[in-house]
Structures are given as structure tokens and as C-alpha cells.
Amino acid sequence: MQTNPTHTSLVAVGDSFTEGMSDVLPDGTYRGWADVLAGRMAAVTPGFRYANLAVRGKLIQQIVEEQVDVAAAMKPDVITLVGGLNDTLRPKCDMVRVRDLLTQAVERLAPACEQLVLMRSPGRQGPVLARFRPRMEELFACVDELAEKHGAIVVDLYGAPSLGDPRLWDVDRLHLTAEGHRRVAEAVWQALGYDPEDTEWRTPMAATVPPKWVARRIADARFAKQHLLPWIGRRLTGRSSGDGLPPKRAELLPYEEPGA
């Protein structure tokens, strides 16, 4: 692997994970791992350009239809693609269709950049993950196969012990905290061949006293009211949290600090 490579541009493709949800800036916008990564790459490469086409709630078909060709046309040095996980969380999920669409995305993106980056998405520990684990692992098997065939890098976040820790997940239990996003940025940074800034990103956080039973039940009730029930409502009505929202950074332009 090359040490401290020179990449001049990055385009991120995906859903809420790549948009950076739950890593909230003072102005109310989201930062996230892709912004953190872009900032690091810009610091070592003057004139570095960055676009982030991700929109929360997008399914893999929407990513293919709305983002993939746009990203390919930009012809950046690096493209990151993370998609399909929202599909696996749906009650009815056609995994054959998901695999086909992910294959289409990789086949379009791989020739359009110097390095395509795919990921095995992180998973929070708990009963919800256990229910959907078989679909997720089928998706990740497809990611591995496509990466081998098309020369993409796979960043294994699913197998990182640290990222399963509930403390690195927001109260909605779907999105990483700022520290979680920082660790993802470090993982991709290293996978691209840059010198590590944190060699322990995979290491679990130090153990703490777990919350008491009453506190856990209060948190469960708050989660159900504020996040789970609205999520179920959107599923039943066919709506998405990203409906009508534009891409985060639609153009490939010189990097600027989020919120600047």
C-alpha cells in the first residue's frame, strides 16, 4: 500500500451514514466521517476538491438513479460508495434486487475514478441488529465480491469491535456520534494509504458502569416515541426522511470547513 498518497478529489455517495447524521455542528448542519476525511485530505493536498452527494433515507435504487452517474461524471480520484443498508432494514427486502443494483453502481463508478472505496457498514450491538444480521451479512458478502472483481478497497467497519459499542451511537440508535464518525474517517484514511493518526480506532472504549434498569427503560421509551414510531410511520406510508432534500455538497469544489 502506498504511504501518504496524493489524492486531489473525493466524491462521497450514499445515504444518512455518508451525509453525517448525528454529528451535529453548532449551526445545526451535519459534519460526519466524509467531511472529516475530506478535511484531512485537503490539509495535505492544496486545491483538494470535494463533493458529497449523500441524502438521508435513500435506498440503493435511489442512490443508483440519483447519485451514481453524477459522481461518475465528476471523475474524481476517490469515490466512496455506501448503500443498501436501508434496504436491509425494510420489512420486505428483495436481496437479489439489492445485489443487482449495488453491482450496477460499482460497475459504473469503478472505471470513473482512480480508487473506489466500499464499506461493510458498522452495526450497533443489540436485538435489532440480530434480527437483520443475515441480510446485512449477505449485503457485505456482495460488497466483498464486487471489490475483488473491480479493484475496490473494502473498509471493514462491521468487524471493528469499537463501532458496535452503543456509546458510539446517537439516541436514535441508527447513526453514529461525532466520535463514531471520527473513527470511521480514520479507518478510511488508513485504507487509502495515509499514515495513521489513530492506530487504536478499532479498540473498544474503556468499560463504564452500565445504566440502571430504570434508566434503560426510560431511554427505551424516549427512543420509541421520538425515533422508532416516526420511522415506522414513514415505512408504512412510503415516505423517507430525505424526501425533497438536495445532496449535501452537489458540486465538486475546493474543500471548505463545514459550517464555514
Coordinates of N, CA and C in Angstrom, one line a residue, residues 56-259:
R56 N -30.0 11.5 3.3 CA -30.6 10.6 4.3 C -31.8 9.8 3.7
G57 N -31.9 8.6 4.2 CA -33.1 7.8 3.8 C -33.0 7.1 2.5
K58 N -32.0 7.3 1.7 CA -32.0 6.8 0.3 C -31.8 5.3 0.3
L59 N -32.6 4.6 -0.6 CA -32.5 3.2 -0.8 C -31.5 3.1 -2.0
I60 N -31.0 1.8 -2.2 CA -29.9 1.6 -3.2 C -30.4 2.0 -4.6
Q61 N -31.7 1.8 -4.9 CA -32.2 2.1 -6.2 C -32.1 3.7 -6.4
Q62 N -32.5 4.4 -5.4 CA -32.4 5.9 -5.5 C -31.0 6.3 -5.6
I63 N -30.1 5.7 -4.9 CA -28.7 6.1 -5.0 C -28.2 5.9 -6.4
V64 N -28.5 4.7 -7.0 CA -28.1 4.4 -8.4 C -28.7 5.5 -9.3
E65 N -30.0 5.8 -9.2 CA -30.7 6.7 -10.1 C -30.3 8.1 -10.0
E66 N -30.0 8.5 -8.7 CA -29.8 10.0 -8.5 C -28.3 10.4 -8.3
Q67 N -27.5 9.5 -7.8 CA -26.1 9.9 -7.5 C -25.0 9.3 -8.3
V68 N -25.2 8.0 -8.7 CA -24.1 7.3 -9.3 C -23.6 7.9 -10.6
D69 N -24.4 8.2 -11.5 CA -24.0 8.8 -12.8 C -23.4 10.2 -12.6
V70 N -23.9 11.0 -11.6 CA -23.4 12.3 -11.3 C -22.0 12.2 -10.8
A71 N -21.8 11.2 -9.9 CA -20.4 11.0 -9.3 C -19.5 10.6 -10.4
A72 N -19.9 9.6 -11.2 CA -19.0 9.1 -12.3 C -18.6 10.2 -13.2
A73 N -19.5 11.1 -13.5 CA -19.2 12.2 -14.5 C -18.2 13.2 -13.9
M74 N -18.0 13.3 -12.6 CA -17.1 14.2 -12.0 C -15.6 13.6 -12.1
K75 N -15.5 12.3 -12.3 CA -14.2 11.7 -12.5 C -13.2 12.1 -11.4
P76 N -13.5 11.9 -10.1 CA -12.6 12.3 -9.1 C -11.5 11.2 -8.9
D77 N -10.5 11.5 -8.1 CA -9.5 10.5 -7.7 C -10.1 9.3 -6.9
V78 N -11.0 9.7 -5.9 CA -11.6 8.7 -5.0 C -13.1 8.9 -5.0
I79 N -13.8 7.8 -5.0 CA -15.2 7.7 -4.8 C -15.5 6.8 -3.6
T80 N -16.3 7.2 -2.7 CA -16.8 6.3 -1.6 C -18.2 5.9 -1.9
L81 N -18.6 4.7 -1.8 CA -20.0 4.2 -2.0 C -20.4 3.4 -0.8
V82 N -21.4 3.8 -0.1 CA -22.0 3.1 1.0 C -23.5 3.1 0.8
G83 N -24.1 2.0 0.5 CA -25.6 2.0 0.2 C -26.1 0.6 0.3
G84 N -27.4 0.5 0.5 CA -28.1 -0.8 0.6 C -28.5 -1.2 2.0
L85 N -27.9 -0.6 3.0 CA -28.3 -0.9 4.4 C -29.7 -0.5 4.7
N86 N -30.2 0.6 4.2 CA -31.6 1.0 4.4 C -32.5 0.0 3.8
D87 N -32.2 -0.6 2.7 CA -33.0 -1.7 2.1 C -33.1 -2.9 3.1
T88 N -32.0 -3.3 3.7 CA -32.0 -4.5 4.5 C -32.8 -4.3 5.8
L89 N -33.1 -3.0 6.1 CA -33.9 -2.7 7.3 C -35.4 -2.6 7.0
R90 N -35.8 -2.8 5.8 CA -37.2 -2.7 5.4 C -37.8 -4.1 5.7
P91 N -39.1 -4.1 6.1 CA -39.7 -5.4 6.4 C -39.7 -6.3 5.2
K92 N -39.9 -5.8 4.0 CA -39.9 -6.5 2.8 C -38.6 -6.1 2.0
C93 N -37.7 -7.0 1.8 CA -36.4 -6.6 1.1 C -36.1 -7.7 0.1
D94 N -36.0 -7.3 -1.2 CA -35.6 -8.2 -2.2 C -34.0 -8.1 -2.3
M95 N -33.4 -9.1 -1.7 CA -31.9 -9.0 -1.6 C -31.3 -9.3 -3.0
V96 N -32.0 -10.0 -3.9 CA -31.5 -10.2 -5.2 C -31.4 -8.9 -6.0
R97 N -32.5 -8.1 -5.8 CA -32.6 -6.8 -6.4 C -31.5 -5.8 -5.8
V98 N -31.3 -5.9 -4.5 CA -30.3 -5.1 -3.9 C -28.9 -5.4 -4.4
R99 N -28.6 -6.7 -4.5 CA -27.3 -7.1 -5.1 C -27.1 -6.6 -6.5
D100 N -28.2 -6.7 -7.3 CA -28.1 -6.3 -8.7 C -27.8 -4.8 -8.8
L101 N -28.5 -4.0 -8.0 CA -28.4 -2.6 -8.0 C -27.0 -2.1 -7.5
L102 N -26.5 -2.8 -6.5 CA -25.2 -2.5 -6.0 C -24.1 -2.8 -7.0
T103 N -24.3 -3.9 -7.7 CA -23.4 -4.3 -8.8 C -23.4 -3.2 -9.9
Q104 N -24.6 -2.7 -10.3 CA -24.7 -1.7 -11.3 C -23.9 -0.4 -10.8
A105 N -24.0 -0.1 -9.6 CA -23.3 1.1 -9.1 C -21.8 0.9 -9.1
V106 N -21.3 -0.2 -8.7 CA -19.9 -0.4 -8.7 C -19.4 -0.5 -10.1
E107 N -20.1 -1.1 -11.0 CA -19.6 -1.2 -12.4 C -19.6 0.2 -13.1
R108 N -20.4 1.1 -12.7 CA -20.3 2.5 -13.2 C -19.2 3.3 -12.6
L109 N -19.1 3.1 -11.3 CA -18.2 4.0 -10.5 C -16.7 3.6 -10.6
A110 N -16.4 2.3 -10.6 CA -15.0 1.8 -10.6 C -14.2 2.4 -11.7
P111 N -14.7 2.4 -13.0 CA -13.9 2.9 -14.1 C -13.8 4.4 -14.1
A112 N -14.6 5.1 -13.3 CA -14.7 6.6 -13.3 C -13.8 7.2 -12.3
C113 N -13.0 6.5 -11.5 CA -12.1 7.0 -10.5 C -10.9 6.2 -10.4
E114 N -9.9 6.8 -9.8 CA -8.6 6.0 -9.5 C -8.8 5.0 -8.4
Q115 N -9.6 5.3 -7.4 CA -9.9 4.3 -6.3 C -11.3 4.4 -5.8
L116 N -12.0 3.3 -5.9 CA -13.3 3.2 -5.4 C -13.2 2.6 -4.0
V117 N -13.9 3.1 -3.0 CA -13.9 2.6 -1.6 C -15.3 2.2 -1.3
L118 N -15.4 0.9 -0.9 CA -16.7 0.3 -0.4 C -16.5 0.0 1.1
M119 N -17.7 -0.2 1.8 CA -17.6 -0.5 3.2 C -18.5 -1.6 3.6
R120 N -18.1 -2.3 4.7 CA -19.0 -3.1 5.4 C -19.5 -2.2 6.6
S121 N -20.7 -1.8 6.6 CA -21.2 -0.7 7.5 C -21.1 -1.2 8.9
P122 N -21.0 -0.3 9.9 CA -20.9 -0.7 11.3 C -22.3 -1.1 11.8
G123 N -22.4 -1.9 12.8 CA -23.6 -2.3 13.3 C -23.6 -2.2 14.9
R124 N -24.6 -1.6 15.4 CA -24.8 -1.4 16.8 C -25.2 -2.7 17.5
Q125 N -24.6 -3.0 18.6 CA -25.0 -4.2 19.3 C -26.4 -4.1 19.8
G126 N -27.1 -5.2 19.8 CA -28.5 -5.2 20.3 C -29.4 -6.0 19.6
P127 N -30.7 -6.2 20.0 CA -31.6 -7.1 19.4 C -32.0 -6.7 18.0
V128 N -32.0 -5.4 17.7 CA -32.5 -5.0 16.3 C -31.5 -5.5 15.3
L129 N -30.2 -5.4 15.6 CA -29.1 -5.8 14.7 C -29.3 -7.4 14.5
A130 N -29.5 -8.1 15.6 CA -29.6 -9.5 15.5 C -30.7 -9.9 14.5
R131 N -31.8 -9.2 14.5 CA -32.9 -9.5 13.6 C -32.5 -9.4 12.1
F132 N -31.7 -8.3 11.8 CA -31.4 -8.0 10.4 C -30.0 -8.5 10.0
R133 N -29.3 -9.1 10.9 CA -27.9 -9.5 10.7 C -27.8 -10.4 9.4
P134 N -28.6 -11.4 9.1 CA -28.4 -12.2 7.9 C -28.5 -11.4 6.6
R135 N -29.4 -10.4 6.5 CA -29.5 -9.6 5.4 C -28.2 -8.7 5.2
M136 N -27.8 -8.2 6.4 CA -26.6 -7.3 6.3 C -25.4 -8.1 5.9
E137 N -25.2 -9.3 6.4 CA -24.1 -10.1 6.0 C -24.1 -10.5 4.6
E138 N -25.3 -10.7 4.1 CA -25.5 -11.0 2.6 C -25.1 -9.8 1.8
L139 N -25.4 -8.6 2.2 CA -25.0 -7.4 1.6 C -23.5 -7.3 1.6
F140 N -22.9 -7.6 2.7 CA -21.5 -7.4 2.9 C -20.7 -8.4 2.1
A141 N -21.2 -9.6 1.9 CA -20.6 -10.6 1.1 C -20.6 -10.1 -0.4
C142 N -21.7 -9.5 -0.8 CA -21.7 -8.9 -2.2 C -20.7 -7.8 -2.3
V143 N -20.5 -7.0 -1.3 CA -19.5 -5.9 -1.3 C -18.1 -6.5 -1.5
D144 N -17.8 -7.5 -0.7 CA -16.5 -8.2 -0.8 C -16.3 -8.7 -2.2
E145 N -17.3 -9.4 -2.8 CA -17.1 -9.9 -4.2 C -16.9 -8.9 -5.2
L146 N -17.7 -7.8 -5.1 CA -17.5 -6.7 -6.1 C -16.2 -6.0 -5.9
A147 N -15.7 -5.8 -4.7 CA -14.4 -5.2 -4.5 C -13.3 -6.0 -5.1
E148 N -13.3 -7.3 -4.9 CA -12.3 -8.1 -5.5 C -12.3 -8.1 -7.0
K149 N -13.5 -8.1 -7.6 CA -13.6 -8.1 -9.0 C -13.2 -6.8 -9.7
H150 N -13.5 -5.6 -9.0 CA -13.3 -4.3 -9.6 C -12.1 -3.5 -9.0
G151 N -11.4 -4.2 -8.1 CA -10.2 -3.5 -7.5 C -10.5 -2.4 -6.5
A152 N -11.7 -2.5 -5.9 CA -12.1 -1.5 -4.8 C -11.5 -1.9 -3.5
I153 N -11.3 -0.9 -2.6 CA -11.0 -1.1 -1.3 C -12.2 -1.3 -0.4
V154 N -12.1 -2.3 0.5 CA -13.2 -2.5 1.4 C -12.8 -2.1 2.8
V155 N -13.5 -1.2 3.5 CA -13.2 -0.8 4.8 C -14.2 -1.6 5.7
D156 N -13.7 -2.4 6.6 CA -14.5 -3.3 7.4 C -14.8 -2.6 8.7
L157 N -15.9 -1.9 8.7 CA -16.4 -1.3 10.0 C -17.3 -2.3 10.8
Y158 N -17.9 -3.2 10.1 CA -18.8 -4.2 10.7 C -18.0 -5.0 11.7
G159 N -16.7 -5.3 11.3 CA -15.9 -6.2 12.1 C -15.1 -5.4 13.1
A160 N -15.3 -4.1 13.3 CA -14.5 -3.3 14.3 C -15.2 -3.4 15.6
P161 N -14.6 -3.9 16.6 CA -15.2 -4.0 17.9 C -15.7 -2.7 18.5
S162 N -14.9 -1.6 18.3 CA -15.3 -0.3 18.9 C -16.6 0.2 18.4
L163 N -16.9 0.0 17.1 CA -18.1 0.6 16.5 C -19.4 -0.1 16.8
G164 N -19.3 -1.3 17.5 CA -20.5 -1.9 18.0 C -21.0 -1.4 19.3
D165 N -20.1 -0.6 20.0 CA -20.4 0.0 21.3 C -21.6 1.0 21.2
P166 N -22.7 0.7 22.0 CA -23.8 1.6 22.0 C -23.5 3.1 22.3
R167 N -22.4 3.3 23.0 CA -22.0 4.7 23.4 C -21.5 5.5 22.2
L168 N -21.2 4.8 21.1 CA -20.8 5.5 19.9 C -21.9 5.7 18.9
W169 N -23.2 5.5 19.4 CA -24.4 5.6 18.6 C -25.3 6.7 19.2
D170 N -25.9 7.5 18.4 CA -26.8 8.5 18.9 C -28.0 7.9 19.5
V171 N -28.9 8.8 20.1 CA -30.1 8.3 20.8 C -31.1 7.7 19.9
D172 N -31.0 7.9 18.6 CA -31.9 7.3 17.6 C -31.5 5.9 17.3
R173 N -30.3 5.5 17.7 CA -29.8 4.1 17.6 C -29.5 3.7 16.2
L174 N -29.5 4.7 15.3 CA -29.3 4.4 13.8 C -28.1 5.1 13.3
H175 N -27.6 6.1 14.0 CA -26.5 6.9 13.5 C -25.4 7.1 14.5
L176 N -24.2 7.2 14.0 CA -23.0 7.3 14.9 C -22.9 8.7 15.5
T177 N -22.3 8.8 16.7 CA -22.0 10.1 17.3 C -20.8 10.7 16.5
A178 N -20.4 11.9 17.0 CA -19.2 12.5 16.4 C -18.0 11.7 16.6
E179 N -17.8 11.0 17.7 CA -16.7 10.1 17.9 C -16.7 8.9 17.0
G180 N -17.9 8.4 16.8 CA -18.0 7.3 15.9 C -17.6 7.7 14.4
H181 N -18.1 8.8 14.0 CA -17.8 9.3 12.7 C -16.2 9.6 12.6
R182 N -15.6 10.1 13.6 CA -14.2 10.3 13.6 C -13.4 9.0 13.4
R183 N -13.9 8.0 14.0 CA -13.2 6.7 13.9 C -13.4 6.1 12.5
V184 N -14.6 6.3 11.9 CA -14.8 5.9 10.5 C -13.9 6.6 9.6
A185 N -13.8 7.9 9.7 CA -12.8 8.7 8.9 C -11.4 8.2 9.0
E186 N -11.0 7.9 10.2 CA -9.7 7.3 10.4 C -9.5 6.0 9.7
A187 N -10.5 5.2 9.7 CA -10.5 3.9 9.0 C -10.3 4.0 7.5
V188 N -11.0 5.0 6.9 CA -10.9 5.2 5.5 C -9.6 5.8 5.2
W189 N -9.2 6.8 6.0 CA -7.9 7.5 5.8 C -6.8 6.4 5.7
Q190 N -6.7 5.5 6.7 CA -5.7 4.5 6.7 C -5.8 3.6 5.5
A191 N -7.1 3.2 5.1 CA -7.3 2.3 4.0 C -6.8 2.9 2.7
L192 N -6.8 4.2 2.6 CA -6.3 4.9 1.4 C -4.8 5.0 1.3
G193 N -4.1 4.6 2.4 CA -2.7 4.6 2.4 C -2.0 5.7 3.2
Y194 N -2.8 6.6 3.9 CA -2.2 7.7 4.6 C -1.7 7.2 6.0
D195 N -0.7 7.9 6.5 CA -0.1 7.5 7.8 C -1.2 7.6 8.9
P196 N -1.3 6.6 9.8 CA -2.3 6.7 10.8 C -2.2 7.9 11.7
E197 N -3.3 8.4 12.1 CA -3.4 9.4 13.1 C -3.9 8.8 14.4
D198 N -4.6 7.7 14.3 CA -5.1 7.0 15.5 C -5.0 5.5 15.2
T199 N -4.0 4.8 15.7 CA -3.8 3.4 15.5 C -4.8 2.6 16.3
E200 N -5.5 3.2 17.2 CA -6.4 2.4 18.1 C -7.9 2.6 17.8
W201 N -8.2 3.1 16.5 CA -9.6 3.4 16.2 C -10.5 2.1 16.4
R202 N -10.0 0.9 16.2 CA -10.8 -0.3 16.3 C -10.9 -0.7 17.8
T203 N -10.1 -0.2 18.7 CA -10.1 -0.6 20.1 C -11.3 -0.1 20.8
P204 N -12.0 -1.0 21.5 CA -13.2 -0.6 22.2 C -12.9 0.5 23.3
M205 N -13.9 1.3 23.6 CA -13.8 2.3 24.6 C -13.7 1.6 26.0
A206 N -13.1 2.3 26.9 CA -13.0 1.8 28.3 C -14.3 1.5 28.9
A207 N -14.4 0.4 29.6 CA -15.7 0.0 30.2 C -16.1 1.0 31.3
T208 N -17.4 1.2 31.4 CA -18.0 2.1 32.4 C -19.2 1.3 33.1
V209 N -19.6 1.9 34.2 CA -20.8 1.3 34.9 C -22.0 1.4 34.0
P210 N -22.7 0.3 33.7 CA -23.8 0.4 32.8 C -25.0 1.1 33.5
P211 N -25.9 1.7 32.8 CA -27.0 2.4 33.4 C -27.9 1.4 34.1
K212 N -28.6 1.9 35.1 CA -29.5 1.0 35.9 C -30.8 0.7 35.1
W213 N -31.5 -0.3 35.5 CA -32.7 -0.8 34.8 C -33.7 0.3 34.5
V214 N -33.9 1.1 35.5 CA -34.9 2.2 35.3 C -34.5 3.2 34.3
A215 N -33.2 3.5 34.3 CA -32.7 4.5 33.3 C -32.8 3.9 31.9
R216 N -32.5 2.6 31.8 CA -32.6 2.0 30.5 C -34.0 2.0 30.0
R217 N -35.0 1.7 30.8 CA -36.4 1.7 30.4 C -36.9 3.1 30.0
I218 N -36.4 4.1 30.7 CA -36.8 5.5 30.3 C -36.2 5.8 29.0
A219 N -34.9 5.4 28.8 CA -34.3 5.7 27.5 C -35.0 4.9 26.3
D220 N -35.4 3.7 26.6 CA -36.2 2.9 25.6 C -37.5 3.6 25.2
A221 N -38.2 4.1 26.2 CA -39.5 4.7 26.0 C -39.3 6.0 25.2
R222 N -38.2 6.8 25.5 CA -37.9 8.0 24.8 C -37.6 7.7 23.3
F223 N -36.8 6.7 23.2 CA -36.4 6.3 21.8 C -37.6 5.9 21.0
A224 N -38.5 5.1 21.6 CA -39.7 4.6 20.8 C -40.5 5.8 20.4
K225 N -40.7 6.8 21.3 CA -41.6 7.9 21.0 C -41.0 8.8 20.0
Q226 N -39.7 9.2 20.2 CA -39.0 10.2 19.3 C -38.5 9.7 18.0
H227 N -38.2 8.4 18.0 CA -37.5 7.9 16.8 C -38.1 6.6 16.1
L228 N -38.4 5.6 16.9 CA -39.0 4.4 16.4 C -40.3 4.5 15.8
L229 N -41.3 5.2 16.5 CA -42.6 5.3 15.9 C -42.7 6.2 14.7
P230 N -42.0 7.3 14.6 CA -41.9 8.1 13.4 C -41.3 7.3 12.2
W231 N -40.2 6.5 12.5 CA -39.6 5.7 11.5 C -40.6 4.6 11.0
I232 N -41.3 4.0 11.8 CA -42.3 3.0 11.4 C -43.4 3.7 10.5
G233 N -43.8 4.9 11.0 CA -44.8 5.7 10.2 C -44.4 6.0 8.8
R234 N -43.1 6.3 8.6 CA -42.6 6.6 7.3 C -42.6 5.3 6.5
R235 N -42.2 4.2 7.1 CA -42.2 2.9 6.3 C -43.6 2.6 5.8
L236 N -44.6 2.8 6.7 CA -46.0 2.4 6.4 C -46.6 3.3 5.3
T237 N -46.1 4.5 5.2 CA -46.7 5.5 4.2 C -45.8 5.7 3.0
G238 N -44.7 5.0 3.0 CA -43.8 5.1 1.8 C -43.0 6.3 1.8
R239 N -42.9 7.1 2.9 CA -42.1 8.3 2.9 C -40.7 8.1 3.4
S240 N -39.8 9.0 3.2 CA -38.4 9.0 3.6 C -38.0 10.3 4.3
S241 N -37.1 10.2 5.2 CA -36.6 11.4 5.9 C -35.9 12.3 4.9
G242 N -35.5 11.7 3.8 CA -34.7 12.6 2.8 C -35.6 13.1 1.6
D243 N -36.9 12.9 1.7 CA -37.7 13.3 0.6 C -37.6 14.8 0.4
G244 N -37.3 15.3 -0.8 CA -37.2 16.7 -1.1 C -35.9 17.3 -0.8
L245 N -35.0 16.6 -0.1 CA -33.7 17.2 0.3 C -32.7 17.2 -0.8
P246 N -31.9 18.2 -1.0 CA -30.8 18.2 -2.0 C -29.6 17.4 -1.5
P247 N -28.7 17.1 -2.4 CA -27.4 16.5 -1.9 C -26.7 17.4 -1.0
K248 N -25.8 16.9 -0.1 CA -25.1 17.7 0.9 C -24.2 18.7 0.2
R249 N -23.4 18.2 -0.7 CA -22.4 19.1 -1.5 C -22.5 18.7 -2.9
A250 N -23.4 19.3 -3.7 CA -23.7 18.8 -5.0 C -22.6 19.0 -6.1
E251 N -21.7 19.9 -5.8 CA -20.7 20.2 -6.8 C -19.3 19.8 -6.3
L252 N -18.4 19.4 -7.2 CA -17.0 19.1 -6.8 C -16.2 20.4 -6.8
L253 N -16.1 21.0 -5.6 CA -15.4 22.3 -5.5 C -14.3 22.2 -4.4
P254 N -13.5 23.2 -4.4 CA -12.4 23.2 -3.3 C -13.0 23.0 -2.0
Y255 N -12.4 22.3 -1.1 CA -12.9 21.9 0.2 C -13.0 23.2 1.1
E256 N -14.1 23.3 1.8 CA -14.3 24.3 2.8 C -14.8 23.6 4.1
E257 N -14.4 24.1 5.2 CA -14.8 23.6 6.5 C -16.3 23.6 6.6
P258 N -16.9 22.6 7.1 CA -18.4 22.6 7.3 C -18.8 23.7 8.2
G259 N -19.9 24.4 7.8 CA -20.4 25.5 8.5 C -19.7 26.8 8.3

